[in-house]
GROMACS .gro file of C-alpha atoms in nm:
model
  204
    1MET     CA    1   0.002  -0.044  -0.008
    2ASP     CA    2   0.117   0.342  -0.079
    3ASP     CA    3   0.092   0.609   0.205
    4ALA     CA    4  -0.244   0.775   0.072
    5GLU     CA    5  -0.389   0.410   0.095
    6VAL     CA    6  -0.212   0.386   0.448
    7VAL     CA    7  -0.377   0.711   0.576
    8ALA     CA    8  -0.751   0.651   0.374
    9ALA     CA    9  -0.736   0.333   0.641
   10LEU     CA   10  -0.596   0.471   0.901
   11ARG     CA   11  -0.811   0.821   0.935
   12PRO     CA   12  -1.136   0.614   1.002
   13PHE     CA   13  -0.970   0.432   1.280
   14ALA     CA   14  -0.816   0.733   1.442
   15ARG     CA   15  -1.183   0.902   1.433
   16ALA     CA   16  -1.316   0.620   1.575
   17ALA     CA   17  -1.097   0.539   1.845
   18ALA     CA   18  -1.182   0.846   2.010
   19GLN     CA   19  -1.520   0.692   2.092
   20VAL     CA   20  -1.380   0.343   2.197
   21LEU     CA   21  -1.079   0.485   2.429
   22ALA     CA   22  -1.368   0.700   2.590
   23VAL     CA   23  -1.562   0.370   2.645
   24LEU     CA   24  -1.223   0.185   2.823
   25ASP     CA   25  -1.148   0.501   3.049
   26ASP     CA   26  -1.520   0.418   3.170
   27PRO     CA   27  -1.464   0.241   3.516
   28ASP     CA   28  -1.764   0.046   3.445
   29PRO     CA   29  -1.816   0.050   3.083
   30PHE     CA   30  -2.069  -0.218   3.059
   31ARG     CA   31  -2.307  -0.091   3.357
   32LEU     CA   32  -2.219  -0.424   3.551
   33HIS     CA   33  -2.180  -0.273   3.898
   34GLY     CA   34  -2.473  -0.340   4.082
   35ARG     CA   35  -2.701  -0.476   3.804
   36ALA     CA   36  -2.834  -0.898   3.801
   37ILE     CA   37  -2.587  -1.091   3.619
   38GLY     CA   38  -2.860  -1.264   3.430
   39ALA     CA   39  -3.018  -0.993   3.284
   40VAL     CA   40  -2.712  -0.820   3.171
   41ALA     CA   41  -2.595  -1.163   3.017
   42ASN     CA   42  -2.908  -1.180   2.857
   43ILE     CA   43  -2.905  -0.854   2.678
   44ASP     CA   44  -2.537  -0.843   2.588
   45GLY     CA   45  -2.531  -1.201   2.467
   46VAL     CA   46  -2.214  -1.349   2.683
   47ASP     CA   47  -2.206  -1.651   2.912
   48PRO     CA   48  -2.257  -1.498   3.276
   49LYS     CA   49  -1.938  -1.663   3.422
   50TYR     CA   50  -1.756  -1.387   3.213
   51LEU     CA   51  -1.901  -1.097   3.337
   52ALA     CA   52  -1.741  -1.110   3.684
   53ARG     CA   53  -1.391  -1.039   3.520
   54LEU     CA   54  -1.551  -0.843   3.249
   55GLY     CA   55  -1.664  -0.588   3.556
   56ALA     CA   56  -1.351  -0.598   3.750
   57LEU     CA   57  -1.100  -0.466   3.493
   58PRO     CA   58  -0.775  -0.290   3.596
   59THR     CA   59  -0.789   0.063   3.571
   60GLU     CA   60  -0.484   0.147   3.373
   61LEU     CA   61  -0.538   0.133   2.977
   62THR     CA   62  -0.260  -0.042   2.928
   63SER     CA   63  -0.335  -0.339   3.156
   64ARG     CA   64  -0.715  -0.308   3.117
   65VAL     CA   65  -0.688  -0.374   2.696
   66ALA     CA   66  -0.494  -0.645   2.781
   67ALA     CA   67  -0.702  -0.814   3.021
   68LEU     CA   68  -1.036  -0.723   2.801
   69VAL     CA   69  -0.920  -0.881   2.491
   70PRO     CA   70  -0.917  -1.266   2.577
   71LEU     CA   71  -1.181  -1.214   2.798
   72LEU     CA   72  -1.394  -1.030   2.447
   73VAL     CA   73  -1.272  -1.306   2.218
   74ALA     CA   74  -1.356  -1.594   2.491
   75SER     CA   75  -1.705  -1.450   2.567
   76THR     CA   76  -1.824  -1.367   2.209
   77GLY     CA   77  -1.620  -1.563   1.955
   78VAL     CA   78  -1.505  -1.263   1.769
   79ASP     CA   79  -1.155  -1.295   1.576
   80ARG     CA   80  -0.831  -1.269   1.795
   81LYS     CA   81  -0.611  -1.142   1.540
   82ALA     CA   82  -0.841  -0.868   1.477
   83LEU     CA   83  -0.864  -0.769   1.834
   84THR     CA   84  -0.506  -0.804   1.897
   85LEU     CA   85  -0.432  -0.576   1.589
   86CYS     CA   86  -0.690  -0.331   1.764
   87GLU     CA   87  -0.548  -0.329   2.108
   88GLN     CA   88  -0.195  -0.243   1.967
   89ALA     CA   89  -0.358   0.046   1.782
   90LEU     CA   90  -0.580   0.190   2.046
   91VAL     CA   91  -0.286   0.194   2.273
   92VAL     CA   92  -0.056   0.386   2.053
   93CYS     CA   93  -0.371   0.601   1.941
   94ALA     CA   94  -0.431   0.689   2.342
   95GLU     CA   95  -0.133   0.857   2.349
   96ALA     CA   96  -0.219   1.163   2.086
   97ASP     CA   97  -0.499   1.414   2.115
   98SER     CA   98  -0.595   1.470   1.739
   99VAL     CA   99  -0.701   1.262   1.419
  100GLU     CA  100  -0.375   1.393   1.257
  101LEU     CA  101  -0.122   1.294   1.532
  102ARG     CA  102  -0.341   0.974   1.588
  103VAL     CA  103  -0.274   0.903   1.241
  104ARG     CA  104   0.104   0.992   1.214
  105VAL     CA  105   0.179   0.857   1.515
  106LEU     CA  106  -0.014   0.491   1.428
  107ALA     CA  107   0.165   0.495   1.075
  108ALA     CA  108   0.504   0.553   1.261
  109VAL     CA  109   0.489   0.319   1.537
  110LEU     CA  110   0.306   0.029   1.402
  111TYR     CA  111   0.415   0.061   1.016
  112GLY     CA  112   0.722   0.251   1.019
  113ARG     CA  113   0.603   0.537   0.804
  114ASP     CA  114   0.636   0.895   0.774
  115VAL     CA  115   0.295   1.032   0.671
  116ARG     CA  116   0.109   1.337   0.548
  117ALA     CA  117  -0.194   1.289   0.775
  118ALA     CA  118  -0.449   1.533   0.577
  119SER     CA  119  -0.781   1.352   0.473
  120VAL     CA  120  -0.714   1.203   0.123
  121GLY     CA  121  -1.091   1.194   0.054
  122GLY     CA  122  -1.306   0.892  -0.015
  123ASP     CA  123  -1.610   0.795   0.239
  124GLU     CA  124  -1.439   0.854   0.577
  125ASP     CA  125  -1.762   0.959   0.729
  126GLY     CA  126  -1.950   0.669   0.637
  127GLN     CA  127  -1.622   0.419   0.687
  128THR     CA  128  -1.624   0.606   1.046
  129THR     CA  129  -2.018   0.536   1.128
  130TRP     CA  130  -2.007   0.192   1.009
  131LEU     CA  131  -1.715   0.132   1.253
  132LEU     CA  132  -1.900   0.261   1.534
  133ALA     CA  133  -2.249   0.185   1.470
  134GLU     CA  134  -2.286  -0.106   1.685
  135LEU     CA  135  -2.169   0.139   1.996
  136VAL     CA  136  -2.425   0.402   1.865
  137GLU     CA  137  -2.717   0.136   1.857
  138ALA     CA  138  -2.639  -0.013   2.173
  139ASN     CA  139  -2.631   0.284   2.348
  140ARG     CA  140  -2.958   0.350   2.172
  141ARG     CA  141  -3.137   0.043   2.254
  142HIS     CA  142  -3.004  -0.007   2.634
  143GLY     CA  143  -2.871   0.316   2.716
  144ARG     CA  144  -2.532   0.183   2.773
  145VAL     CA  145  -2.201  -0.049   2.550
  146THR     CA  146  -2.291  -0.405   2.564
  147VAL     CA  147  -1.982  -0.621   2.569
  148ARG     CA  148  -2.104  -0.756   2.215
  149ALA     CA  149  -2.110  -0.425   2.103
  150LEU     CA  150  -1.764  -0.365   2.219
  151ALA     CA  151  -1.637  -0.673   2.076
  152VAL     CA  152  -1.790  -0.650   1.732
  153THR     CA  153  -1.640  -0.249   1.720
  154ALA     CA  154  -1.312  -0.392   1.806
  155GLN     CA  155  -1.330  -0.676   1.539
  156ARG     CA  156  -1.410  -0.408   1.292
  157LEU     CA  157  -1.119  -0.170   1.393
  158GLY     CA  158  -0.917  -0.448   1.379
  159ASP     CA  159  -1.001  -0.582   1.015
  160LEU     CA  160  -0.991  -0.246   0.910
  161LEU     CA  161  -0.602  -0.245   1.011
  162ALA     CA  162  -0.565  -0.570   0.846
  163THR     CA  163  -0.585  -0.417   0.527
  164ILE     CA  164  -0.244  -0.261   0.600
  165ASP     CA  165  -0.069  -0.536   0.812
  166GLY     CA  166   0.140  -0.723   0.626
  167ARG     CA  167   0.216  -1.044   0.874
  168THR     CA  168   0.046  -1.375   0.814
  169GLY     CA  169   0.134  -1.543   1.133
  170PRO     CA  170  -0.002  -1.517   1.460
  171LEU     CA  171   0.018  -1.174   1.622
  172ILE     CA  172   0.163  -1.163   2.014
  173GLY     CA  173  -0.054  -0.964   2.213
  174GLY     CA  174  -0.056  -0.913   2.614
  175ARG     CA  175   0.048  -0.634   2.842
  176LEU     CA  176   0.458  -0.635   2.768
  177VAL     CA  177   0.367  -0.596   2.412
  178LEU     CA  178   0.155  -0.300   2.449
  179TRP     CA  179   0.382  -0.160   2.697
  180ARG     CA  180   0.649  -0.131   2.463
  181LEU     CA  181   0.414  -0.012   2.179
  182ARG     CA  182   0.301   0.268   2.419
  183LYS     CA  183   0.681   0.342   2.524
  184ARG     CA  184   0.760   0.383   2.144
  185ALA     CA  185   0.447   0.611   2.105
  186ARG     CA  186   0.538   0.840   2.368
  187ARG     CA  187   0.889   0.854   2.236
  188TRP     CA  188   0.770   0.950   1.879
  189MET     CA  189   0.502   1.206   2.034
  190ARG     CA  190   0.861   1.348   2.262
  191GLU     CA  191   1.057   1.389   1.954
  192GLN     CA  192   0.734   1.554   1.753
  193SER     CA  193   0.707   1.823   2.009
  194ALA     CA  194   1.042   1.915   2.080
  195VAL     CA  195   1.144   2.276   1.975
  196ARG     CA  196   1.437   2.331   1.777
  197TRP     CA  197   1.607   2.689   1.786
  198ASP     CA  198   1.811   2.811   1.472
  199PRO     CA  199   2.140   3.027   1.603
  200ARG     CA  200   1.916   3.335   1.527
  201GLY     CA  201   1.703   3.244   1.815
  202ARG     CA  202   1.408   3.180   1.605
  203GLN     CA  203   1.171   2.830   1.643
  204SER     CA  204   1.211   2.618   1.381
   0.00000   0.00000   0.00000
């Protein structure tokens, strides 16, 4: 893929990531605390045995995502590779606060590319809407994010990244991998924000 194609895939991801990260930042994203497990399980369509662990996720983002992905795979049957791609990109995305920065840090850290992150056209709005459709519908129907809605959303995000990722073998997930990616993302962000001065005292 050329840089324009990479940007065309990463921009909808970066836009959707803001809402997914907001869900992950919620201390009780599935509104499990204080609710009857049976009722939640019926709405979410997952085995009740997973709900206690889904309701007791770590608070720190990297640890939370690392713990959440295998639970989503086990409880809903979504594709592990797609969710592993998604978790890696979300942890990287979390270090930036704009779509353009998220696209650039994703391209740099995950794919070793230095890209121009401006929109390259296409149905960017439609793609973003489709990526988030399950979350929007769950909130509309139930007033909260369901486990299945988040799992489907994460799979859609991961499938989008699979169009860029050239790896064919199994992906390695887990907290250590995510921690290393976060460290690389933070280093890239520091490098981009460094202020350089020329000998005449003007910023460059």
